């Protein structure tokens, strides 16, 4: 085989007939026309598409032979874009132009044309063309596939975002408020959350619509019917461990039997639901409640894929609510402990004591911070501010240990406050579970009625006390 070298160093086969074989095997229809528009060559793909033999097309005028309007009528030559491109010796393309096949049928084509030159001389145009209907079908398929991928990506992104955002709070109400803002309007027009409560009731705790939280539809409670008592109610089914439920418009209008399903059905009708999904919060073994999403556009109902996504969201939300509830129970215990340990302040003589206990960020309302004030055996006043590392029940328990030990050590000790703190530091690893703590212990000496008073204090890693005078 003889080879030649192209402009950029590629080596092109140059054997006689090579390019004819390439064109013959090309799957896209191709015709070549001369500068006047007569057909010089036709490949087999063009024969098949146009229903004409090459011999019947070669030397014929391409425009007169093939080009027609939508009704099969001839088109004036001056309106032919291919002839115009040939006259201008320029590339051109078209979409939806009509050609007549050999059997008289009409076919819409998409085409592109490029000028052919030989040593600078214009030789004609090479025209590639395809079935426009097939192109549109392929484009629709590609568009549908792309849309499906985008939709899947959006759903996965939403699930990941919900997991991330809800994981940042241990407050149930705040978690549900965030959930509503994430779901409406991205996935639904309305969202409602129902939680099971210990008394065998269902409590609707959050309803979010186009205008945000709808308090008028929240805060109702109804008894949860026994399993099987009302098989047609999706909410009852889900709360008893049934599968997630997808409701169409006809299902939404179905009659109800219990007070719970009546309230739920009333919500769906009030929201104008044309489709709804109800999924459990949590797992089958531990169902915390139910999540219901509503769409109001009949042209965009929920489908099976939506049900799968919302079910995944329900599992994750249920876990967040369970964690928040456990945290709430733990916090309630710790807060009760703190309230009992933070005893009323004494008010000896003219001295007036006041304390303010202000939590820092949400989630640190419970922990190892404490203050104390008590009169010692000799009548002097002891003041304490302390902090056990941590913001949980363990820290609160450690605080309780140090609170009691410090009172015992300081009550009858006559030495300076530093000696009391030294004894506490020695005792901590032996008789407490506290890993680390800081505190300030101050002793206020002087007659409580007449003064003057002297404040002696020591700090174990804690910021020092401040004296604020009348002038600020």
Short mmCIF file of C-alpha atoms in Angstrom, two decimals:
data_model
loop_
_atom_site.label_atom_id
_atom_site.label_comp_id
_atom_site.label_asym_id
_atom_site.label_seq_id
_atom_site.Cartn_x
_atom_site.Cartn_y
_atom_site.Cartn_z
CA UNK A 1 0.00 0.00 0.00
CA UNK A 2 1.29 3.45 -0.94
CA UNK A 3 1.00 6.11 1.74
CA UNK A 4 1.18 9.90 1.74
CA UNK A 5 1.85 12.37 4.55
CA UNK A 6 -0.84 14.79 5.72
CA UNK A 7 -0.47 18.37 6.98
CA UNK A 8 0.12 17.39 10.61
CA UNK A 9 2.26 14.32 10.02
CA UNK A 10 -0.54 11.74 9.80
CA UNK A 11 0.14 9.09 7.17
CA UNK A 12 -2.89 8.65 4.87
CA UNK A 13 -3.41 5.53 2.75
CA UNK A 14 -3.40 6.58 -0.91
CA UNK A 15 -4.12 3.33 -2.74
CA UNK A 16 -6.55 3.65 -5.68
CA UNK A 17 -10.15 3.28 -4.51
CA UNK A 18 -9.39 3.60 -0.79
CA UNK A 19 -11.61 6.63 -0.18
CA UNK A 20 -14.36 5.14 -2.31
CA UNK A 21 -14.37 2.16 0.03
CA UNK A 22 -14.45 4.45 3.09
CA UNK A 23 -17.43 6.38 1.69
CA UNK A 24 -19.16 3.16 0.71
CA UNK A 25 -18.89 1.80 4.26
CA UNK A 26 -19.95 5.07 5.88
CA UNK A 27 -23.15 4.63 7.90
CA UNK A 28 -24.26 8.24 7.26
CA UNK A 29 -25.86 9.19 3.95
CA UNK A 30 -23.54 11.20 1.68
CA UNK A 31 -23.93 12.79 -1.72
CA UNK A 32 -21.46 14.94 -3.64
CA UNK A 33 -22.71 17.70 -5.96
CA UNK A 34 -20.78 19.83 -8.45
CA UNK A 35 -20.78 23.68 -8.38
CA UNK A 36 -24.03 23.69 -10.39
CA UNK A 37 -25.77 21.33 -7.98
CA UNK A 38 -25.65 18.15 -10.11
CA UNK A 39 -25.12 14.91 -8.21
CA UNK A 40 -21.66 13.41 -8.80
CA UNK A 41 -21.65 10.57 -6.25
CA UNK A 42 -23.99 8.78 -3.88
CA UNK A 43 -23.04 6.31 -1.16
CA UNK A 44 -25.13 3.21 -0.24
CA UNK A 45 -26.44 4.85 2.97
CA UNK A 46 -27.92 7.65 0.85
CA UNK A 47 -29.50 5.09 -1.53
CA UNK A 48 -31.22 3.42 1.44
CA UNK A 49 -32.39 6.65 3.03
CA UNK A 50 -33.76 8.14 -0.22
CA UNK A 51 -35.08 4.88 -1.67
CA UNK A 52 -33.27 5.55 -4.97
CA UNK A 53 -30.45 3.77 -6.76
CA UNK A 54 -27.24 5.72 -7.25
CA UNK A 55 -27.50 5.30 -11.05
CA UNK A 56 -30.88 7.03 -10.96
CA UNK A 57 -29.44 10.02 -9.09
CA UNK A 58 -26.00 10.63 -10.59
CA UNK A 59 -25.96 13.55 -13.09
CA UNK A 60 -29.39 14.69 -11.88
CA UNK A 61 -29.93 18.14 -10.38
CA UNK A 62 -30.10 17.51 -6.62
CA UNK A 63 -32.55 20.34 -5.95
CA UNK A 64 -34.97 19.43 -8.73
CA UNK A 65 -34.78 15.72 -7.98
CA UNK A 66 -35.04 15.77 -4.17
CA UNK A 67 -36.02 19.09 -2.58
CA UNK A 68 -39.73 19.62 -1.79
CA UNK A 69 -41.94 21.63 0.54
CA UNK A 70 -44.04 20.11 3.34
CA UNK A 71 -46.82 19.27 0.88
CA UNK A 72 -44.54 17.70 -1.75
CA UNK A 73 -44.50 20.75 -4.00
CA UNK A 74 -41.38 22.05 -5.71
CA UNK A 75 -39.41 24.90 -4.17
CA UNK A 76 -37.91 27.80 -6.19
CA UNK A 77 -34.18 27.40 -6.68
CA UNK A 78 -33.44 30.77 -5.09
CA UNK A 79 -34.96 29.47 -1.84
CA UNK A 80 -32.72 26.40 -1.66
CA UNK A 81 -30.16 26.75 1.18
CA UNK A 82 -27.89 24.07 -0.33
CA UNK A 83 -27.67 25.89 -3.69
CA UNK A 84 -27.04 29.13 -1.84
CA UNK A 85 -24.20 27.50 0.16
CA UNK A 86 -22.68 26.16 -3.09
CA UNK A 87 -22.83 29.58 -4.70
CA UNK A 88 -21.13 31.10 -1.62
CA UNK A 89 -18.70 28.15 -1.34
CA UNK A 90 -19.48 28.08 2.40
CA UNK A 91 -20.37 25.48 4.97
CA UNK A 92 -24.07 25.20 5.77
CA UNK A 93 -26.51 23.04 7.67
CA UNK A 94 -30.25 22.56 7.84
CA UNK A 95 -32.89 20.94 10.04
CA UNK A 96 -36.22 19.51 8.95
CA UNK A 97 -35.92 20.12 5.19
CA UNK A 98 -38.11 17.82 3.09
CA UNK A 99 -36.89 15.38 0.42
CA UNK A 100 -38.95 13.12 -1.82
CA UNK A 101 -38.05 9.45 -1.83
CA UNK A 102 -38.06 7.19 -4.85
CA UNK A 103 -41.48 5.79 -3.87
CA UNK A 104 -42.95 9.30 -3.69
CA UNK A 105 -42.94 9.47 0.09
CA UNK A 106 -41.62 12.52 1.88
CA UNK A 107 -38.87 12.46 4.49
CA UNK A 108 -37.60 15.25 6.77
CA UNK A 109 -33.81 15.40 6.89
CA UNK A 110 -31.09 17.11 8.86
CA UNK A 111 -28.07 17.95 6.71
CA UNK A 112 -24.68 19.62 6.70
CA UNK A 113 -22.63 20.60 3.65
CA UNK A 114 -18.94 21.43 3.22
CA UNK A 115 -17.17 22.80 0.13
CA UNK A 116 -14.70 20.54 -1.74
CA UNK A 117 -11.56 22.03 -3.30
CA UNK A 118 -8.63 20.64 -5.30
CA UNK A 119 -5.50 22.78 -5.39
CA UNK A 120 -7.65 25.79 -4.56
CA UNK A 121 -10.24 25.08 -7.25
CA UNK A 122 -13.87 24.72 -6.04
CA UNK A 123 -15.13 21.26 -7.04
CA UNK A 124 -18.54 21.18 -5.38
CA UNK A 125 -20.15 20.27 -2.04
CA UNK A 126 -20.16 17.16 0.12
CA UNK A 127 -23.54 16.79 1.81
CA UNK A 128 -24.15 14.53 4.84
CA UNK A 129 -27.76 14.00 5.87
CA UNK A 130 -29.82 11.94 8.32
CA UNK A 131 -33.46 11.20 9.08
CA UNK A 132 -34.60 14.21 11.15
CA UNK A 133 -37.35 12.17 12.83
CA UNK A 134 -34.77 9.63 13.97
CA UNK A 135 -32.51 12.43 15.16
CA UNK A 136 -35.33 13.96 17.17
CA UNK A 137 -36.16 10.59 18.70
CA UNK A 138 -32.52 10.07 19.64
CA UNK A 139 -32.35 13.56 21.08
CA UNK A 140 -35.51 12.93 23.09
CA UNK A 141 -34.00 9.72 24.43
CA UNK A 142 -30.79 11.51 25.32
CA UNK A 143 -32.75 14.34 26.93
CA UNK A 144 -34.86 11.88 28.91
CA UNK A 145 -31.73 10.03 30.03
CA UNK A 146 -30.03 13.29 30.99
CA UNK A 147 -33.14 14.43 32.87
CA UNK A 148 -33.26 11.11 34.72
CA UNK A 149 -29.62 11.48 35.74
CA UNK A 150 -30.17 15.05 36.86
CA UNK A 151 -33.26 14.01 38.81
CA UNK A 152 -31.36 11.16 40.49
CA UNK A 153 -28.48 13.49 41.32
CA UNK A 154 -30.90 16.04 42.81
CA UNK A 155 -32.58 13.37 44.94
CA UNK A 156 -29.26 11.99 46.22
CA UNK A 157 -28.08 15.53 46.93
CA UNK A 158 -31.28 16.23 48.88
CA UNK A 159 -30.89 13.06 50.97
CA UNK A 160 -27.24 13.93 51.72
CA UNK A 161 -28.18 17.51 52.60
CA UNK A 162 -30.96 16.38 54.95
CA UNK A 163 -28.56 13.99 56.67
CA UNK A 164 -25.97 16.73 57.10
CA UNK A 165 -28.32 19.52 58.19
CA UNK A 166 -30.37 17.45 60.64
CA UNK A 167 -27.22 15.97 62.15
CA UNK A 168 -26.24 19.44 63.32
CA UNK A 169 -28.99 19.73 65.94
CA UNK A 170 -30.28 17.69 68.85
CA UNK A 171 -33.45 19.74 69.20
CA UNK A 172 -36.48 17.87 67.82
CA UNK A 173 -38.47 20.96 66.90
CA UNK A 174 -35.49 22.61 65.21
CA UNK A 175 -34.76 19.40 63.28
CA UNK A 176 -38.37 19.26 62.03
CA UNK A 177 -38.33 22.94 61.07
CA UNK A 178 -35.16 22.36 59.03
CA UNK A 179 -36.67 19.25 57.46
CA UNK A 180 -39.73 21.18 56.29
CA UNK A 181 -37.58 23.88 54.70
CA UNK A 182 -35.53 21.24 52.85
CA UNK A 183 -38.51 19.26 51.53
CA UNK A 184 -40.84 22.13 50.54
CA UNK A 185 -40.85 23.07 47.70
CA UNK A 186 -37.89 21.01 46.41
CA UNK A 187 -39.63 17.65 46.72
CA UNK A 188 -43.20 18.39 47.77
CA UNK A 189 -45.78 21.15 48.16
CA UNK A 190 -46.71 20.12 51.71
CA UNK A 191 -45.02 18.06 54.44
CA UNK A 192 -46.46 16.75 57.72
CA UNK A 193 -44.78 14.87 60.57
CA UNK A 194 -46.68 12.72 63.06
CA UNK A 195 -44.93 11.26 66.12
CA UNK A 196 -45.98 8.37 68.30
CA UNK A 197 -46.19 9.32 71.99
CA UNK A 198 -46.09 7.05 74.99
CA UNK A 199 -49.79 7.28 75.77
CA UNK A 200 -50.73 5.35 72.59
CA UNK A 201 -51.52 8.55 70.75
CA UNK A 202 -50.26 10.22 67.62
CA UNK A 203 -49.14 13.83 67.85
CA UNK A 204 -48.91 15.96 64.70
CA UNK A 205 -45.90 18.12 65.46
CA UNK A 206 -45.00 19.84 62.18
CA UNK A 207 -46.85 20.91 59.03
CA UNK A 208 -45.01 22.88 56.33
CA UNK A 209 -46.65 24.33 53.23
CA UNK A 210 -45.88 26.91 50.55
CA UNK A 211 -46.09 29.66 53.19
CA UNK A 212 -43.87 27.89 55.74
CA UNK A 213 -44.97 26.32 59.04
CA UNK A 214 -48.76 26.05 59.39
CA UNK A 215 -49.39 26.12 63.13
CA UNK A 216 -53.15 25.82 62.63
CA UNK A 217 -52.72 22.22 61.45
CA UNK A 218 -50.27 21.22 64.19
CA UNK A 219 -50.55 20.22 67.85
CA UNK A 220 -53.50 17.83 67.57
CA UNK A 221 -53.48 14.38 69.17
CA UNK A 222 -55.57 11.32 68.38
CA UNK A 223 -55.58 7.73 69.57
CA UNK A 224 -53.72 5.30 67.33
CA UNK A 225 -56.19 2.55 66.32
CA UNK A 226 -55.18 -1.06 66.82
CA UNK A 227 -53.37 -2.79 63.97
CA UNK A 228 -55.85 -3.94 61.35
CA UNK A 229 -58.63 -1.77 62.75
CA UNK A 230 -58.45 0.51 59.74
CA UNK A 231 -56.52 -1.16 56.93
CA UNK A 232 -57.28 1.56 54.38
CA UNK A 233 -55.61 4.39 56.29
CA UNK A 234 -52.00 4.85 55.07
CA UNK A 235 -51.05 6.73 58.24
CA UNK A 236 -52.34 3.95 60.50
CA UNK A 237 -50.66 1.28 58.36
CA UNK A 238 -47.28 3.01 58.47
CA UNK A 239 -47.43 3.74 62.22
CA UNK A 240 -48.11 0.04 62.85
CA UNK A 241 -45.03 -1.02 60.88
CA UNK A 242 -46.54 -1.35 57.41
CA UNK A 243 -44.81 -0.52 54.15
CA UNK A 244 -44.58 3.04 52.82
CA UNK A 245 -47.73 4.05 50.93
CA UNK A 246 -48.13 5.93 47.65
CA UNK A 247 -51.58 7.51 47.18
CA UNK A 248 -53.08 8.72 43.92
CA UNK A 249 -55.83 11.31 43.67
CA UNK A 250 -58.59 8.70 43.93
CA UNK A 251 -56.96 7.22 47.04
CA UNK A 252 -56.82 10.63 48.72
CA UNK A 253 -60.60 11.00 48.38
CA UNK A 254 -61.33 7.57 49.94
CA UNK A 255 -63.58 7.59 53.06
CA UNK A 256 -62.08 7.23 56.55
CA UNK A 257 -63.23 5.43 59.66
CA UNK A 258 -61.17 6.60 62.67
CA UNK A 259 -60.62 10.06 64.12
CA UNK A 260 -56.92 9.83 63.28
CA UNK A 261 -57.46 9.01 59.62
CA UNK A 262 -60.22 11.62 59.40
CA UNK A 263 -57.85 14.36 60.54
CA UNK A 264 -55.17 13.10 58.17
CA UNK A 265 -57.62 12.87 55.28
CA UNK A 266 -58.82 16.37 56.05
CA UNK A 267 -55.25 17.62 55.84
CA UNK A 268 -54.77 15.99 52.41
CA UNK A 269 -57.98 17.50 51.07
CA UNK A 270 -57.23 20.93 52.54
CA UNK A 271 -53.79 20.88 50.91
CA UNK A 272 -55.37 19.97 47.55
CA UNK A 273 -53.39 16.74 47.29
CA UNK A 274 -53.35 14.99 43.93
CA UNK A 275 -50.76 12.49 45.18
CA UNK A 276 -49.15 11.77 48.54
CA UNK A 277 -46.57 9.48 50.10
CA UNK A 278 -46.56 8.37 53.73
CA UNK A 279 -43.44 6.66 55.09
CA UNK A 280 -42.31 5.57 58.54
CA UNK A 281 -39.80 7.53 60.56
CA UNK A 282 -37.20 5.06 61.79
CA UNK A 283 -37.00 1.35 61.12
CA UNK A 284 -39.57 -1.45 61.31
CA UNK A 285 -38.25 -2.36 64.76
CA UNK A 286 -38.45 1.19 66.08
CA UNK A 287 -41.08 3.38 64.43
CA UNK A 288 -40.91 6.91 65.81
CA UNK A 289 -43.66 8.33 63.62
CA UNK A 290 -44.59 9.04 60.02
CA UNK A 291 -43.68 11.56 57.32
CA UNK A 292 -46.32 12.54 54.75
CA UNK A 293 -45.46 14.53 51.62
CA UNK A 294 -48.09 16.03 49.32
CA UNK A 295 -48.03 17.22 45.72
CA UNK A 296 -50.84 19.29 44.27
CA UNK A 297 -49.95 19.29 40.57
CA UNK A 298 -51.77 16.43 38.76
CA UNK A 299 -49.16 16.59 35.99
CA UNK A 300 -46.35 15.87 38.46
CA UNK A 301 -47.46 13.08 40.83
CA UNK A 302 -45.21 11.06 43.08
CA UNK A 303 -43.91 7.82 41.58
CA UNK A 304 -42.18 4.67 42.82
CA UNK A 305 -38.76 6.33 42.67
CA UNK A 306 -40.02 9.18 44.83
CA UNK A 307 -41.39 6.65 47.32
CA UNK A 308 -37.95 5.03 47.58
CA UNK A 309 -36.22 8.36 48.17
CA UNK A 310 -38.76 9.55 50.76
CA UNK A 311 -38.53 6.19 52.56
CA UNK A 312 -34.76 6.67 52.84
CA UNK A 313 -35.32 10.18 54.17
CA UNK A 314 -37.82 8.80 56.71
CA UNK A 315 -35.29 6.31 58.05
CA UNK A 316 -32.71 9.03 58.51
CA UNK A 317 -35.13 11.50 60.09
CA UNK A 318 -36.35 8.82 62.48
CA UNK A 319 -32.77 8.28 63.65
CA UNK A 320 -32.30 12.01 64.21
CA UNK A 321 -35.53 12.25 66.23
CA UNK A 322 -34.60 9.21 68.32
CA UNK A 323 -31.23 10.80 69.10
CA UNK A 324 -32.91 14.10 69.94
CA UNK A 325 -35.37 12.37 72.24
CA UNK A 326 -32.59 10.49 74.03
CA UNK A 327 -30.67 13.73 74.36
CA UNK A 328 -33.79 15.44 75.68
CA UNK A 329 -34.30 12.76 78.33
CA UNK A 330 -30.64 12.98 79.31
CA UNK A 331 -30.81 16.75 79.46
CA UNK A 332 -33.96 16.67 81.59
CA UNK A 333 -32.17 14.45 84.14
CA UNK A 334 -29.10 16.69 84.13
CA UNK A 335 -31.19 19.87 84.40
CA UNK A 336 -33.07 18.42 87.35
CA UNK A 337 -29.74 17.53 88.93
CA UNK A 338 -28.42 21.03 88.34
CA UNK A 339 -31.56 22.69 89.70
CA UNK A 340 -31.27 20.62 92.88
CA UNK A 341 -27.57 21.33 93.27
CA UNK A 342 -27.74 25.04 92.47
CA UNK A 343 -29.32 25.82 95.83
CA UNK A 344 -30.82 29.23 96.76
CA UNK A 345 -28.15 31.77 97.63
CA UNK A 346 -27.79 32.88 101.25
CA UNK A 347 -28.38 36.56 102.09
CA UNK A 348 -26.30 37.28 105.21
CA UNK A 349 -26.71 40.72 106.77
CA UNK A 350 -26.31 43.61 104.34
CA UNK A 351 -24.68 41.39 101.71
CA UNK A 352 -26.83 40.65 98.70
CA UNK A 353 -25.92 37.74 96.42
CA UNK A 354 -27.22 37.17 92.91
CA UNK A 355 -26.33 34.63 90.23
CA UNK A 356 -27.13 34.24 86.58
CA UNK A 357 -26.74 30.92 84.79
CA UNK A 358 -26.77 31.49 80.99
CA UNK A 359 -26.04 28.56 78.63
CA UNK A 360 -23.78 29.21 75.66
CA UNK A 361 -24.82 27.65 72.31
CA UNK A 362 -27.83 25.36 71.91
CA UNK A 363 -26.88 21.87 73.01
CA UNK A 364 -24.79 23.03 76.00
CA UNK A 365 -27.74 23.73 78.32
CA UNK A 366 -26.59 20.70 80.30
CA UNK A 367 -23.08 20.14 81.56
CA UNK A 368 -20.60 20.51 84.35
CA UNK A 369 -20.83 24.25 85.07
CA UNK A 370 -21.94 25.21 88.56
CA UNK A 371 -21.90 27.95 91.15
CA UNK A 372 -22.33 27.76 94.91
CA UNK A 373 -22.43 30.01 97.95
CA UNK A 374 -22.64 28.85 101.59
CA UNK A 375 -21.72 29.99 105.08
CA UNK A 376 -18.86 28.09 106.68
CA UNK A 377 -18.71 26.97 110.31
CA UNK A 378 -16.85 30.14 111.34
CA UNK A 379 -19.44 32.39 109.67
CA UNK A 380 -17.37 33.39 106.66
CA UNK A 381 -19.00 33.12 103.26
CA UNK A 382 -17.65 30.71 100.61
CA UNK A 383 -18.26 31.49 96.93
CA UNK A 384 -17.61 28.96 94.14
CA UNK A 385 -17.72 28.98 90.35
CA UNK A 386 -16.61 25.73 88.64
CA UNK A 387 -16.65 23.86 85.39
CA UNK A 388 -16.22 20.14 84.77
CA UNK A 389 -15.10 19.34 81.24
CA UNK A 390 -17.96 18.24 78.96
CA UNK A 391 -21.57 19.16 78.16
CA UNK A 392 -23.50 16.02 78.98
CA UNK A 393 -24.90 13.92 81.80
CA UNK A 394 -21.45 12.58 82.69
CA UNK A 395 -20.18 16.13 83.20
CA UNK A 396 -23.24 16.97 85.30
CA UNK A 397 -22.62 13.90 87.47
CA UNK A 398 -18.97 14.92 87.89
CA UNK A 399 -20.08 18.40 88.87
CA UNK A 400 -22.33 16.90 91.55
CA UNK A 401 -19.38 14.95 92.98
CA UNK A 402 -17.10 17.99 93.17
CA UNK A 403 -19.91 20.15 94.54
CA UNK A 404 -20.40 17.87 97.54
CA UNK A 405 -16.70 17.21 98.20
CA UNK A 406 -15.78 20.91 98.03
CA UNK A 407 -18.52 21.85 100.49
CA UNK A 408 -17.28 19.18 102.90
CA UNK A 409 -13.65 20.28 102.63
CA UNK A 410 -14.38 23.99 102.96
CA UNK A 411 -17.09 23.95 105.68
CA UNK A 412 -14.79 23.77 108.73
CA UNK A 413 -11.41 24.58 107.20
CA UNK A 414 -9.77 27.64 108.71
CA UNK A 415 -6.89 28.01 106.27
CA UNK A 416 -6.68 29.99 103.01
CA UNK A 417 -8.83 28.97 100.01
CA UNK A 418 -5.81 27.62 98.16
CA UNK A 419 -5.33 24.92 100.80
CA UNK A 420 -8.92 23.74 100.30
CA UNK A 421 -8.45 23.52 96.52
CA UNK A 422 -5.17 21.61 96.99
CA UNK A 423 -6.98 18.99 99.09
CA UNK A 424 -9.72 18.75 96.44
CA UNK A 425 -7.11 18.28 93.71
CA UNK A 426 -5.51 15.44 95.70
CA UNK A 427 -8.87 13.75 96.29
CA UNK A 428 -10.25 14.00 92.73
CA UNK A 429 -8.45 11.03 91.08
CA UNK A 430 -9.10 8.79 94.08
CA UNK A 431 -12.77 9.35 94.86
CA UNK A 432 -14.33 10.89 91.72
CA UNK A 433 -14.64 10.05 88.03
CA UNK A 434 -13.93 13.65 86.94
CA UNK A 435 -11.10 13.80 84.36
CA UNK A 436 -10.55 17.57 84.60
CA UNK A 437 -12.20 20.63 86.09
CA UNK A 438 -11.53 24.30 86.73
CA UNK A 439 -12.86 26.46 89.54
CA UNK A 440 -12.52 29.62 91.59
CA UNK A 441 -12.98 29.40 95.38
CA UNK A 442 -13.36 32.70 97.24
CA UNK A 443 -13.81 33.39 100.95
CA UNK A 444 -15.54 36.62 102.00
CA UNK A 445 -14.40 37.63 105.50
CA UNK A 446 -15.87 40.40 107.65
CA UNK A 447 -18.96 41.23 109.67
CA UNK A 448 -21.97 40.67 107.40
CA UNK A 449 -23.80 43.67 108.86
CA UNK A 450 -21.05 46.26 109.20
CA UNK A 451 -18.10 45.15 107.09
CA UNK A 452 -15.51 45.91 105.91
CA UNK A 453 -15.14 42.77 103.84
CA UNK A 454 -12.06 41.06 102.44
CA UNK A 455 -12.24 38.65 99.51
CA UNK A 456 -9.56 35.98 99.43
CA UNK A 457 -9.65 33.73 96.39
CA UNK A 458 -7.75 31.10 94.48
CA UNK A 459 -8.13 29.94 90.88
CA UNK A 460 -7.54 26.44 89.54
CA UNK A 461 -7.34 27.18 85.81
CA UNK A 462 -10.46 29.36 85.81
CA UNK A 463 -10.77 33.03 84.75
CA UNK A 464 -10.33 35.29 87.81
CA UNK A 465 -13.22 37.10 89.53
CA UNK A 466 -13.92 40.71 88.68
CA UNK A 467 -14.67 43.62 91.03
CA UNK A 468 -17.19 45.99 89.47
CA UNK A 469 -17.32 49.41 91.17
CA UNK A 470 -20.24 51.85 91.26
CA UNK A 471 -18.83 53.84 88.34
CA UNK A 472 -18.71 50.72 86.17
#
